[in-house]
PDB file of C-alpha atoms and ligand atoms in Angstrom:
ATOM      1  CA  MET A   1       4.437  12.620 -12.255  1.00  0.00           C
ATOM      2  CA  LEU A   2       5.596  12.985  -8.642  1.00  0.00           C
ATOM      3  CA  HIS A   3       8.819  14.804  -7.805  1.00  0.00           C
ATOM      4  CA  VAL A   4       9.802  15.026  -4.151  1.00  0.00           C
ATOM      5  CA  ASP A   5      12.802  17.218  -3.574  1.00  0.00           C
ATOM      6  CA  SER A   6      14.754  17.858  -0.344  1.00  0.00           C
ATOM      7  CA  LEU A   7      11.792  16.950   1.852  1.00  0.00           C
ATOM      8  CA  VAL A   8      12.388  17.940   5.478  1.00  0.00           C
ATOM      9  CA  LEU A   9       9.801  17.391   8.204  1.00  0.00           C
ATOM     10  CA  THR A  10      10.344  19.009  11.582  1.00  0.00           C
ATOM     11  CA  VAL A  11       7.994  18.501  14.511  1.00  0.00           C
ATOM     12  CA  THR A  12       7.914  20.875  17.480  1.00  0.00           C
ATOM     13  CA  ASP A  13       6.626  19.736  20.849  1.00  0.00           C
ATOM     14  CA  PRO A  14       4.076  22.405  21.937  1.00  0.00           C
ATOM     15  CA  ASP A  15       4.896  21.897  25.634  1.00  0.00           C
ATOM     16  CA  THR A  16       8.689  21.983  25.616  1.00  0.00           C
ATOM     17  CA  GLY A  17       9.170  23.911  22.359  1.00  0.00           C
ATOM     18  CA  GLN A  18      11.751  21.347  21.364  1.00  0.00           C
ATOM     19  CA  SER A  19      12.047  20.610  17.638  1.00  0.00           C
ATOM     20  CA  THR A  20      12.918  17.250  16.144  1.00  0.00           C
ATOM     21  CA  GLU A  21      13.779  16.703  12.504  1.00  0.00           C
ATOM     22  CA  ILE A  22      11.968  13.553  11.359  1.00  0.00           C
ATOM     23  CA  LEU A  23      12.698  13.510   7.606  1.00  0.00           C
ATOM     24  CA  HIS A  24      16.130  14.762   6.591  1.00  0.00           C
ATOM     25  CA  GLY A  25      15.966  16.152   3.062  1.00  0.00           C
ATOM     26  CA  ASN A  26      14.740  13.210   1.008  1.00  0.00           C
ATOM     27  CA  SER A  27      14.376  13.301  -2.766  1.00  0.00           C
ATOM     28  CA  PHE A  28      12.768  10.827  -5.122  1.00  0.00           C
ATOM     29  CA  ALA A  29      10.739  10.783  -8.299  1.00  0.00           C
ATOM     30  CA  LEU A  30       7.968   8.577  -9.538  1.00  0.00           C
ATOM     31  CA  GLY A  31       6.938   8.238 -13.171  1.00  0.00           C
ATOM     32  CA  ALA A  32       3.388   7.743 -14.459  1.00  0.00           C
ATOM     33  CA  GLY A  33       2.335   4.130 -13.922  1.00  0.00           C
ATOM     34  CA  GLU A  34       5.398   3.412 -11.800  1.00  0.00           C
ATOM     35  CA  SER A  35       5.351   1.850  -8.340  1.00  0.00           C
ATOM     36  CA  LEU A  36       7.873   2.683  -5.649  1.00  0.00           C
ATOM     37  CA  GLY A  37       8.245   0.609  -2.488  1.00  0.00           C
ATOM     38  CA  LEU A  38       9.217   2.419   0.717  1.00  0.00           C
ATOM     39  CA  VAL A  39      10.889  -0.122   2.974  1.00  0.00           C
ATOM     40  CA  GLY A  40      12.651   0.217   6.298  1.00  0.00           C
ATOM     41  CA  GLU A  41      12.316  -0.579   9.959  1.00  0.00           C
ATOM     42  CA  SER A  42       9.641   0.796  12.250  1.00  0.00           C
ATOM     43  CA  GLY A  43      10.032   4.529  12.869  1.00  0.00           C
ATOM     44  CA  SER A  44      12.167   5.112   9.763  1.00  0.00           C
ATOM     45  CA  GLY A  45       9.711   7.696   8.419  1.00  0.00           C
ATOM     46  CA  LYS A  46       7.749   5.767   5.801  1.00  0.00           C
ATOM     47  CA  SER A  47       4.282   6.831   6.963  1.00  0.00           C
ATOM     48  CA  MET A  48       5.438  10.408   7.605  1.00  0.00           C
ATOM     49  CA  THR A  49       6.604  10.624   3.983  1.00  0.00           C
ATOM     50  CA  LEU A  50       3.113   9.641   2.800  1.00  0.00           C
ATOM     51  CA  LYS A  51       1.522  12.065   5.285  1.00  0.00           C
ATOM     52  CA  CYS A  52       3.593  14.929   3.891  1.00  0.00           C
ATOM     53  CA  ILE A  53       2.386  14.103   0.368  1.00  0.00           C
ATOM     54  CA  LEU A  54      -1.223  13.970   1.594  1.00  0.00           C
ATOM     55  CA  GLY A  55      -0.796  17.119   3.688  1.00  0.00           C
ATOM     56  CA  ILE A  56      -1.865  15.339   6.889  1.00  0.00           C
ATOM     57  CA  GLU A  57       1.355  15.664   8.879  1.00  0.00           C
ATOM     58  CA  PRO A  58       0.899  16.079  12.668  1.00  0.00           C
ATOM     59  CA  SER A  59       0.027  19.481  14.122  1.00  0.00           C
ATOM     60  CA  GLY A  60       3.113  21.505  14.972  1.00  0.00           C
ATOM     61  CA  ALA A  61       4.952  20.041  12.001  1.00  0.00           C
ATOM     62  CA  ARG A  62       6.811  22.083   9.414  1.00  0.00           C
ATOM     63  CA  VAL A  63       7.460  20.707   5.963  1.00  0.00           C
ATOM     64  CA  THR A  64      10.048  22.216   3.618  1.00  0.00           C
ATOM     65  CA  GLY A  65      11.365  21.252   0.202  1.00  0.00           C
ATOM     66  CA  SER A  66       8.948  20.547  -2.604  1.00  0.00           C
ATOM     67  CA  ILE A  67       6.399  17.884  -3.500  1.00  0.00           C
ATOM     68  CA  ALA A  68       5.319  18.394  -7.093  1.00  0.00           C
ATOM     69  CA  LEU A  69       2.471  16.389  -8.591  1.00  0.00           C
ATOM     70  CA  ASP A  70       2.314  16.848 -12.360  1.00  0.00           C
ATOM     71  CA  GLY A  71       4.047  20.185 -11.953  1.00  0.00           C
ATOM     72  CA  THR A  72       1.926  21.564  -9.080  1.00  0.00           C
ATOM     73  CA  ASP A  73       3.823  22.034  -5.830  1.00  0.00           C
ATOM     74  CA  LEU A  74       1.574  20.628  -3.122  1.00  0.00           C
ATOM     75  CA  LEU A  75       3.462  22.509  -0.409  1.00  0.00           C
ATOM     76  CA  SER A  76       2.773  25.920  -1.893  1.00  0.00           C
ATOM     77  CA  ALA A  77      -0.633  25.182  -3.470  1.00  0.00           C
ATOM     78  CA  GLY A  78      -3.472  27.141  -1.866  1.00  0.00           C
ATOM     79  CA  GLY A  79      -6.501  25.780  -0.001  1.00  0.00           C
ATOM     80  CA  GLU A  80      -9.009  25.167  -2.807  1.00  0.00           C
ATOM     81  CA  GLU A  81      -6.429  23.916  -5.303  1.00  0.00           C
ATOM     82  CA  LEU A  82      -4.914  21.579  -2.722  1.00  0.00           C
ATOM     83  CA  ARG A  83      -8.342  20.296  -1.708  1.00  0.00           C
ATOM     84  CA  ARG A  84      -9.178  19.557  -5.331  1.00  0.00           C
ATOM     85  CA  ILE A  85      -5.872  17.725  -5.940  1.00  0.00           C
ATOM     86  CA  ARG A  86      -6.205  15.633  -2.796  1.00  0.00           C
ATOM     87  CA  ALA A  87      -9.819  14.768  -3.538  1.00  0.00           C
ATOM     88  CA  ASN A  88      -9.256  13.906  -7.207  1.00  0.00           C
ATOM     89  CA  ASP A  89      -5.688  12.796  -7.712  1.00  0.00           C
ATOM     90  CA  LEU A  90      -4.543  11.087  -4.508  1.00  0.00           C
ATOM     91  CA  ALA A  91      -5.939   8.041  -2.758  1.00  0.00           C
ATOM     92  CA  LEU A  92      -4.760   6.502   0.513  1.00  0.00           C
ATOM     93  CA  ILE A  93      -5.122   2.851   1.427  1.00  0.00           C
ATOM     94  CA  ALA A  94      -4.132   2.466   5.059  1.00  0.00           C
ATOM     95  CA  GLN A  95      -3.240  -0.554   7.172  1.00  0.00           C
ATOM     96  CA  ASN A  96      -6.505  -0.666   9.053  1.00  0.00           C
ATOM     97  CA  PRO A  97      -9.557  -0.426   6.766  1.00  0.00           C
ATOM     98  CA  HIS A  98     -11.768   0.387   9.789  1.00  0.00           C
ATOM     99  CA  GLY A  99      -9.960   3.723  10.017  1.00  0.00           C
ATOM    100  CA  SER A 100     -11.099   4.639   6.500  1.00  0.00           C
ATOM    101  CA  LEU A 101     -14.743   3.632   6.960  1.00  0.00           C
ATOM    102  CA  ASN A 102     -17.478   5.177   9.069  1.00  0.00           C
ATOM    103  CA  PRO A 103     -18.581   2.538  11.614  1.00  0.00           C
ATOM    104  CA  VAL A 104     -22.168   3.802  11.757  1.00  0.00           C
ATOM    105  CA  LEU A 105     -22.796   3.810   7.991  1.00  0.00           C
ATOM    106  CA  PRO A 106     -23.353   0.826   5.680  1.00  0.00           C
ATOM    107  CA  VAL A 107     -20.403   0.508   3.304  1.00  0.00           C
ATOM    108  CA  GLY A 108     -22.708   1.284   0.370  1.00  0.00           C
ATOM    109  CA  ARG A 109     -23.119   4.817   1.722  1.00  0.00           C
ATOM    110  CA  PHE A 110     -19.325   5.113   2.060  1.00  0.00           C
ATOM    111  CA  LEU A 111     -18.842   4.182  -1.593  1.00  0.00           C
ATOM    112  CA  VAL A 112     -21.641   6.389  -2.904  1.00  0.00           C
ATOM    113  CA  GLU A 113     -20.527   9.405  -0.872  1.00  0.00           C
ATOM    114  CA  GLY A 114     -16.941   8.898  -1.987  1.00  0.00           C
ATOM    115  CA  MET A 115     -17.831   9.217  -5.665  1.00  0.00           C
ATOM    116  CA  SER A 116     -16.745  12.553  -7.004  1.00  0.00           C
ATOM    117  CA  ASP A 117     -19.799  12.770  -9.260  1.00  0.00           C
ATOM    118  CA  ALA A 118     -22.241  11.366  -6.693  1.00  0.00           C
ATOM    119  CA  ARG A 119     -24.093  14.658  -6.333  1.00  0.00           C
ATOM    120  CA  SER A 120     -25.059  14.701  -9.998  1.00  0.00           C
ATOM    121  CA  LEU A 121     -25.993  11.007 -10.110  1.00  0.00           C
ATOM    122  CA  PRO A 122     -29.512   9.769  -9.251  1.00  0.00           C
ATOM    123  CA  ALA A 123     -29.397   7.512  -6.149  1.00  0.00           C
ATOM    124  CA  ALA A 124     -30.166   4.303  -8.071  1.00  0.00           C
ATOM    125  CA  GLU A 125     -27.387   4.973 -10.559  1.00  0.00           C
ATOM    126  CA  ALA A 126     -24.910   5.763  -7.800  1.00  0.00           C
ATOM    127  CA  ARG A 127     -25.785   2.439  -6.191  1.00  0.00           C
ATOM    128  CA  THR A 128     -25.338   0.563  -9.475  1.00  0.00           C
ATOM    129  CA  ARG A 129     -21.950   2.202  -9.858  1.00  0.00           C
ATOM    130  CA  ALA A 130     -21.015   1.251  -6.260  1.00  0.00           C
ATOM    131  CA  ALA A 131     -21.952  -2.382  -6.989  1.00  0.00           C
ATOM    132  CA  GLU A 132     -19.853  -2.264 -10.160  1.00  0.00           C
ATOM    133  CA  LEU A 133     -16.861  -0.955  -8.163  1.00  0.00           C
ATOM    134  CA  LEU A 134     -17.258  -3.869  -5.739  1.00  0.00           C
ATOM    135  CA  ARG A 135     -17.391  -6.395  -8.575  1.00  0.00           C
ATOM    136  CA  GLN A 136     -14.138  -4.933  -9.901  1.00  0.00           C
ATOM    137  CA  VAL A 137     -12.405  -5.871  -6.646  1.00  0.00           C
ATOM    138  CA  GLY A 138     -13.702  -9.427  -6.757  1.00  0.00           C
ATOM    139  CA  ILE A 139     -16.830  -9.094  -4.589  1.00  0.00           C
ATOM    140  CA  THR A 140     -19.749 -11.042  -6.037  1.00  0.00           C
ATOM    141  CA  ASP A 141     -22.548 -10.693  -3.433  1.00  0.00           C
ATOM    142  CA  THR A 142     -22.549  -6.945  -3.876  1.00  0.00           C
ATOM    143  CA  GLU A 143     -26.060  -6.290  -2.499  1.00  0.00           C
ATOM    144  CA  ARG A 144     -25.270  -7.913   0.847  1.00  0.00           C
ATOM    145  CA  VAL A 145     -21.938  -6.090   1.116  1.00  0.00           C
ATOM    146  CA  LEU A 146     -23.443  -2.704   0.200  1.00  0.00           C
ATOM    147  CA  ARG A 147     -26.009  -3.129   2.990  1.00  0.00           C
ATOM    148  CA  SER A 148     -23.440  -4.294   5.575  1.00  0.00           C
ATOM    149  CA  TYR A 149     -21.884  -2.184   8.309  1.00  0.00           C
ATOM    150  CA  PRO A 150     -18.075  -2.371   8.614  1.00  0.00           C
ATOM    151  CA  HIS A 151     -18.215  -4.581  11.734  1.00  0.00           C
ATOM    152  CA  GLN A 152     -20.190  -7.194   9.793  1.00  0.00           C
ATOM    153  CA  LEU A 153     -17.446  -7.747   7.206  1.00  0.00           C
ATOM    154  CA  SER A 154     -14.030  -9.437   7.412  1.00  0.00           C
ATOM    155  CA  GLY A 155     -10.806  -7.424   7.273  1.00  0.00           C
ATOM    156  CA  GLY A 156     -10.033  -8.658   3.756  1.00  0.00           C
ATOM    157  CA  MET A 157     -13.525  -7.756   2.536  1.00  0.00           C
ATOM    158  CA  LEU A 158     -13.238  -4.289   4.111  1.00  0.00           C
ATOM    159  CA  GLN A 159      -9.867  -3.651   2.515  1.00  0.00           C
ATOM    160  CA  ARG A 160     -11.437  -4.547  -0.865  1.00  0.00           C
ATOM    161  CA  VAL A 161     -14.195  -2.006  -0.143  1.00  0.00           C
ATOM    162  CA  VAL A 162     -11.560   0.623   0.676  1.00  0.00           C
ATOM    163  CA  ILE A 163      -9.709  -0.161  -2.580  1.00  0.00           C
ATOM    164  CA  ALA A 164     -13.021   0.080  -4.490  1.00  0.00           C
ATOM    165  CA  GLY A 165     -13.626   3.459  -2.813  1.00  0.00           C
ATOM    166  CA  ALA A 166     -10.120   4.616  -3.679  1.00  0.00           C
ATOM    167  CA  MET A 167     -10.645   3.697  -7.339  1.00  0.00           C
ATOM    168  CA  SER A 168     -13.994   5.513  -7.536  1.00  0.00           C
ATOM    169  CA  GLY A 169     -12.321   8.913  -7.619  1.00  0.00           C
ATOM    170  CA  GLU A 170     -10.050   7.856 -10.516  1.00  0.00           C
ATOM    171  CA  PRO A 171      -6.861   8.948  -8.751  1.00  0.00           C
ATOM    172  CA  LYS A 172      -3.441   9.336 -10.391  1.00  0.00           C
ATOM    173  CA  LEU A 173      -1.408   8.311  -7.370  1.00  0.00           C
ATOM    174  CA  LEU A 174      -2.182   5.542  -4.915  1.00  0.00           C
ATOM    175  CA  LEU A 175      -0.538   5.763  -1.493  1.00  0.00           C
ATOM    176  CA  ALA A 176      -0.667   2.382   0.215  1.00  0.00           C
ATOM    177  CA  ASP A 177       0.588   2.256   3.818  1.00  0.00           C
ATOM    178  CA  GLU A 178       1.003  -1.382   4.881  1.00  0.00           C
ATOM    179  CA  PRO A 179      -2.343  -2.178   3.208  1.00  0.00           C
ATOM    180  CA  THR A 180      -2.223  -5.888   3.973  1.00  0.00           C
ATOM    181  CA  THR A 181      -0.381  -6.098   7.300  1.00  0.00           C
ATOM    182  CA  ALA A 182      -3.590  -6.547   9.289  1.00  0.00           C
ATOM    183  CA  LEU A 183      -4.769  -9.441   7.104  1.00  0.00           C
ATOM    184  CA  ASP A 184      -4.059 -13.173   7.177  1.00  0.00           C
ATOM    185  CA  VAL A 185      -1.556 -14.460   4.627  1.00  0.00           C
ATOM    186  CA  THR A 186      -4.039 -15.839   2.081  1.00  0.00           C
ATOM    187  CA  THR A 187      -6.206 -12.714   2.143  1.00  0.00           C
ATOM    188  CA  GLN A 188      -3.028 -10.626   1.998  1.00  0.00           C
ATOM    189  CA  ALA A 189      -2.054 -12.247  -1.306  1.00  0.00           C
ATOM    190  CA  GLU A 190      -5.542 -11.691  -2.738  1.00  0.00           C
ATOM    191  CA  VAL A 191      -5.625  -8.027  -1.746  1.00  0.00           C
ATOM    192  CA  VAL A 192      -2.111  -7.410  -3.114  1.00  0.00           C
ATOM    193  CA  ALA A 193      -3.131  -9.039  -6.401  1.00  0.00           C
ATOM    194  CA  ILE A 194      -6.262  -6.853  -6.642  1.00  0.00           C
ATOM    195  CA  LEU A 195      -4.299  -3.695  -5.864  1.00  0.00           C
ATOM    196  CA  ASP A 196      -1.681  -4.560  -8.461  1.00  0.00           C
ATOM    197  CA  GLU A 197      -4.313  -5.400 -11.071  1.00  0.00           C
ATOM    198  CA  LYS A 198      -6.221  -2.148 -10.490  1.00  0.00           C
ATOM    199  CA  ARG A 199      -3.008  -0.162 -10.649  1.00  0.00           C
ATOM    200  CA  ARG A 200      -1.976  -1.700 -13.965  1.00  0.00           C
ATOM    201  CA  GLU A 201      -5.489  -1.458 -15.429  1.00  0.00           C
ATOM    202  CA  HIS A 202      -5.714   2.260 -14.680  1.00  0.00           C
ATOM    203  CA  GLY A 203      -2.023   3.072 -15.245  1.00  0.00           C
ATOM    204  CA  LEU A 204      -1.735   4.492 -11.733  1.00  0.00           C
ATOM    205  CA  SER A 205       1.444   5.416  -9.949  1.00  0.00           C
ATOM    206  CA  MET A 206       1.806   3.946  -6.495  1.00  0.00           C
ATOM    207  CA  ILE A 207       3.912   4.317  -3.375  1.00  0.00           C
ATOM    208  CA  TYR A 208       3.743   1.093  -1.412  1.00  0.00           C
ATOM    209  CA  VAL A 209       4.922   1.185   2.207  1.00  0.00           C
ATOM    210  CA  THR A 210       5.803  -2.124   3.786  1.00  0.00           C
ATOM    211  CA  HIS A 211       8.163  -3.902   6.168  1.00  0.00           C
ATOM    212  CA  ASP A 212       8.130  -6.862   3.814  1.00  0.00           C
ATOM    213  CA  LEU A 213      11.024  -6.584   1.370  1.00  0.00           C
ATOM    214  CA  ASP A 214       9.972  -9.609  -0.641  1.00  0.00           C
ATOM    215  CA  LEU A 215       6.457  -8.289  -1.042  1.00  0.00           C
ATOM    216  CA  ALA A 216       7.777  -4.854  -2.044  1.00  0.00           C
ATOM    217  CA  ALA A 217      10.112  -6.479  -4.569  1.00  0.00           C
ATOM    218  CA  ALA A 218       7.195  -8.401  -6.068  1.00  0.00           C
ATOM    219  CA  VAL A 219       4.861  -5.411  -6.334  1.00  0.00           C
ATOM    220  CA  CYS A 220       7.206  -2.489  -7.069  1.00  0.00           C
ATOM    221  CA  ASP A 221       9.358  -1.315  -9.980  1.00  0.00           C
ATOM    222  CA  ARG A 222      11.833   0.355  -7.614  1.00  0.00           C
ATOM    223  CA  LEU A 223      12.519   0.273  -3.896  1.00  0.00           C
ATOM    224  CA  ALA A 224      13.632   3.097  -1.594  1.00  0.00           C
ATOM    225  CA  VAL A 225      15.316   1.934   1.605  1.00  0.00           C
ATOM    226  CA  MET A 226      14.672   4.246   4.579  1.00  0.00           C
ATOM    227  CA  LYS A 227      16.461   4.479   7.903  1.00  0.00           C
ATOM    228  CA  ASP A 228      16.024   7.101  10.626  1.00  0.00           C
ATOM    229  CA  GLY A 229      14.196   9.527   8.353  1.00  0.00           C
ATOM    230  CA  GLU A 230      16.600   9.241   5.476  1.00  0.00           C
ATOM    231  CA  ILE A 231      16.411   7.455   2.121  1.00  0.00           C
ATOM    232  CA  LEU A 232      19.674   5.507   1.959  1.00  0.00           C
ATOM    233  CA  GLU A 233      19.333   4.101  -1.525  1.00  0.00           C
ATOM    234  CA  ILE A 234      16.873   3.676  -4.374  1.00  0.00           C
ATOM    235  CA  GLY A 235      17.093   0.916  -6.948  1.00  0.00           C
ATOM    236  CA  THR A 236      15.278  -1.842  -8.764  1.00  0.00           C
ATOM    237  CA  PRO A 237      14.403  -4.875  -6.613  1.00  0.00           C
ATOM    238  CA  GLU A 238      17.295  -6.757  -8.299  1.00  0.00           C
ATOM    239  CA  GLU A 239      19.775  -3.975  -7.514  1.00  0.00           C
ATOM    240  CA  ILE A 240      18.658  -3.774  -3.883  1.00  0.00           C
ATOM    241  CA  ARG A 241      18.696  -7.547  -3.468  1.00  0.00           C
ATOM    242  CA  ASP A 242      21.855  -8.442  -5.386  1.00  0.00           C
ATOM    243  CA  ARG A 243      23.997  -5.318  -5.037  1.00  0.00           C
ATOM    244  CA  PRO A 244      22.950  -3.502  -1.828  1.00  0.00           C
ATOM    245  CA  LYS A 245      24.930  -0.298  -1.370  1.00  0.00           C
ATOM    246  CA  THR A 246      24.681   0.000   2.407  1.00  0.00           C
ATOM    247  CA  ASP A 247      25.220  -2.284   5.389  1.00  0.00           C
ATOM    248  CA  TYR A 248      21.717  -1.357   6.530  1.00  0.00           C
ATOM    249  CA  THR A 249      20.148  -2.730   3.340  1.00  0.00           C
ATOM    250  CA  ARG A 250      22.232  -5.878   3.724  1.00  0.00           C
ATOM    251  CA  ALA A 251      21.013  -6.218   7.330  1.00  0.00           C
ATOM    252  CA  LEU A 252      17.418  -5.643   6.226  1.00  0.00           C
ATOM    253  CA  MET A 253      17.817  -8.362   3.587  1.00  0.00           C
ATOM    254  CA  SER A 254      19.232 -10.871   6.039  1.00  0.00           C
ATOM    255  CA  ALA A 255      16.576 -10.032   8.640  1.00  0.00           C
ATOM    256  CA  ARG A 256      13.710 -11.068   6.389  1.00  0.00           C
ATOM    257  CA  PRO A 257      12.076 -14.356   7.282  1.00  0.00           C
ATOM    258  CA  GLN A 258      13.001 -17.202   4.989  1.00  0.00           C
ATOM    259  CA  LEU A 259      11.529 -20.645   4.763  1.00  0.00           C
ATOM    260  CA  TYR A 260      14.958 -22.145   4.055  1.00  0.00           C
ATOM    261  CA  PRO A 261      17.887 -19.923   5.167  1.00  0.00           C
ATOM    262  CA  GLU A 262      20.332 -19.266   2.333  1.00  0.00           C
ATOM    263  CA  GLY A 263      22.921 -22.019   1.950  1.00  0.00           C
ATOM    264  CA  SER A 264      20.920 -24.604   3.850  1.00  0.00           C
ATOM    265  CA  PRO A 265      19.758 -27.646   1.894  1.00  0.00           C
ATOM    266  CA  GLU A 266      16.017 -27.894   1.401  1.00  0.00           C
ATOM    267  CA  PRO A 267      14.744 -30.502   3.818  1.00  0.00           C
ATOM    268  CA  ALA A 268      14.008 -33.847   2.188  1.00  0.00           C
ATOM    269  CA  LEU A 269      10.396 -34.922   2.357  1.00  0.00           C
ATOM    270  CA  GLY A 270       9.788 -38.550   3.293  1.00  0.00           C
ATOM    271  CA  GLY A 271       7.869 -40.966   1.038  1.00  0.00           C
ATOM    272  CA  ASN A 272       8.401 -43.407  -1.797  1.00  0.00           C
ATOM    273  CA  THR A 273       8.552 -42.439  -5.446  1.00  0.00           C
ATOM    274  CA  PRO A 274       7.112 -45.170  -7.667  1.00  0.00           C
ATOM    275  CA  ALA A 275       9.680 -46.459 -10.175  1.00  0.00           C
ATOM    276  CA  LEU A 276       8.996 -45.067 -13.654  1.00  0.00           C
ATOM    277  CA  GLY A 277       7.819 -47.708 -16.079  1.00  0.00           C
ATOM    278  CA  GLY A 278       7.980 -50.357 -13.382  1.00  0.00           C
ATOM    279  CA  ASP A 279       5.215 -52.299 -11.754  1.00  0.00           C
ATOM    280  CA  ALA A 280       2.539 -49.763 -10.826  1.00  0.00           C
ATOM    281  CA  HIS A 281       1.867 -51.694  -7.647  1.00  0.00           C
ATOM    282  CA  ALA A 282       5.526 -51.879  -6.581  1.00  0.00           C
ATOM    283  CA  ASN A 283       4.945 -49.593  -3.570  1.00  0.00           C
ATOM    284  CA  THR A 284       1.751 -51.177  -2.458  1.00  0.00           C
ATOM    285  CA  GLU A 285       2.960 -54.728  -2.070  1.00  0.00           C
ATOM    286  CA  ASP A 286       3.022 -54.398   1.720  1.00  0.00           C
ATOM    287  CA  ARG A 287      -0.693 -53.796   1.641  1.00  0.00           C
ATOM    288  CA  ALA A 288      -1.407 -56.681  -0.697  1.00  0.00           C
TER     289      ALA A 288
HETATM  290  N1  ATP B   1       2.407  12.493  15.679  1.00  0.00           N
HETATM  291  C1  ATP B   1       3.748  12.484  15.758  1.00  0.00           C
HETATM  292  N2  ATP B   1       4.412  13.529  16.305  1.00  0.00           N
HETATM  293  C2  ATP B   1       5.752  13.543  16.358  1.00  0.00           C
HETATM  294  N3  ATP B   1       6.543  12.567  15.911  1.00  0.00           N
HETATM  295  C3  ATP B   1       5.948  11.494  15.365  1.00  0.00           C
HETATM  296  C4  ATP B   1       4.535  11.393  15.256  1.00  0.00           C
HETATM  297  N4  ATP B   1       4.234  10.216  14.665  1.00  0.00           N
HETATM  298  C5  ATP B   1       5.423   9.603  14.424  1.00  0.00           C
HETATM  299  N5  ATP B   1       6.457  10.370  14.841  1.00  0.00           N
HETATM  300  C6  ATP B   1       7.888  10.056  14.732  1.00  0.00           C
HETATM  301  O1  ATP B   1       8.250  10.113  13.360  1.00  0.00           O
HETATM  302  C7  ATP B   1       9.215   9.110  13.060  1.00  0.00           C
HETATM  303  C8  ATP B   1       8.779   8.358  11.829  1.00  0.00           C
HETATM  304  O2  ATP B   1       7.541   7.717  12.085  1.00  0.00           O
HETATM  305  P1  ATP B   1       6.720   6.953  10.977  1.00  0.00           P
HETATM  306  O3  ATP B   1       5.364   6.741  11.528  1.00  0.00           O
HETATM  307  O4  ATP B   1       6.836   7.659   9.673  1.00  0.00           O
HETATM  308  O5  ATP B   1       7.525   5.573  10.896  1.00  0.00           O
HETATM  309  P2  ATP B   1       7.245   4.327   9.969  1.00  0.00           P
HETATM  310  O6  ATP B   1       8.473   4.105   9.157  1.00  0.00           O
HETATM  311  O7  ATP B   1       5.960   4.483   9.250  1.00  0.00           O
HETATM  312  O8  ATP B   1       7.133   3.154  11.058  1.00  0.00           O
HETATM  313  P3  ATP B   1       6.142   1.887  11.131  1.00  0.00           P
HETATM  314  O9  ATP B   1       6.771   0.874  10.226  1.00  0.00           O
HETATM  315  O10 ATP B   1       6.198   1.478  12.561  1.00  0.00           O
HETATM  316  O11 ATP B   1       4.782   2.305  10.700  1.00  0.00           O
HETATM  317  C9  ATP B   1       9.333   8.236  14.309  1.00  0.00           C
HETATM  318  O12 ATP B   1      10.525   8.593  14.958  1.00  0.00           O
HETATM  319  C10 ATP B   1       8.144   8.621  15.154  1.00  0.00           C
HETATM  320  O13 ATP B   1       8.477   8.553  16.506  1.00  0.00           O
HETATM  321 MG1   MG B   2       4.093   3.544   9.380  1.00  0.00          MG
END
């Protein structure tokens, strides 16, 4: 489905003329319906990898190697073909949903305008379809949400709207860049579950960028560990967790927050357990 081969990204500073290589010849492949987690510390090149696939790398950047989507090389594809592929086959879900939405338009307009067939649909039908997309991401009061402006909705609600918008184009590949980092933990879990459900339902491939190794392991079939613009290793979550090949992966594993650090006994919780089969009031005698 997606084959990235020897991807090199070089950025040149327009003022000094100095070039810096940001991605150093990375290769990876992604099958249809497969999800790959890109994990690594800040600045390791995760977002830049997605930007190269989307063709939105910074100005002054040069990308070499190849990025083939179902056999079409996105780096050599021409304007119209590339525009069509990006519009139809790729969808980005970014960290901050506000960045994907127009602040001066109700979200209903965003959804309707994002539909690839919106121009041929009568307005009422387009709106019905937008409401249906919202219901598919767990939003029930669709009329209120369609009428709302982005600032009137919570971050979790907005990210659902963005996911609904992403699904409207029926993409083949979902690129999610820290899609839940800006959300509180409970909403995070809900949004991850929706994303995962949509992906499985539609058989989409996905690249999921995150700092959170445990989250990546839960959501992805394979993980690619990045450091300083280089993919150090790729493996299943079990391989990465149980048999890390590099010291960096080991360090990344031990740096993740844990409720109970490995090896430490789980703290005992206070309280009395009623004796099984005994007097049901045995623990309440003090109150008698
Ligand atoms: N617009 C830009 N121009 C030049 N270099 C950039 C630009 N944006 C980022 N970089 C550099 O590219 C490298 C990779 O950045 P990238 O944003 O891909 O990291 P990341 O892994 O996504 O980090 P984070 O987890 O913080 O989002 C960094 O060294 C960064 O300084
Ligand atoms: Mg990033």
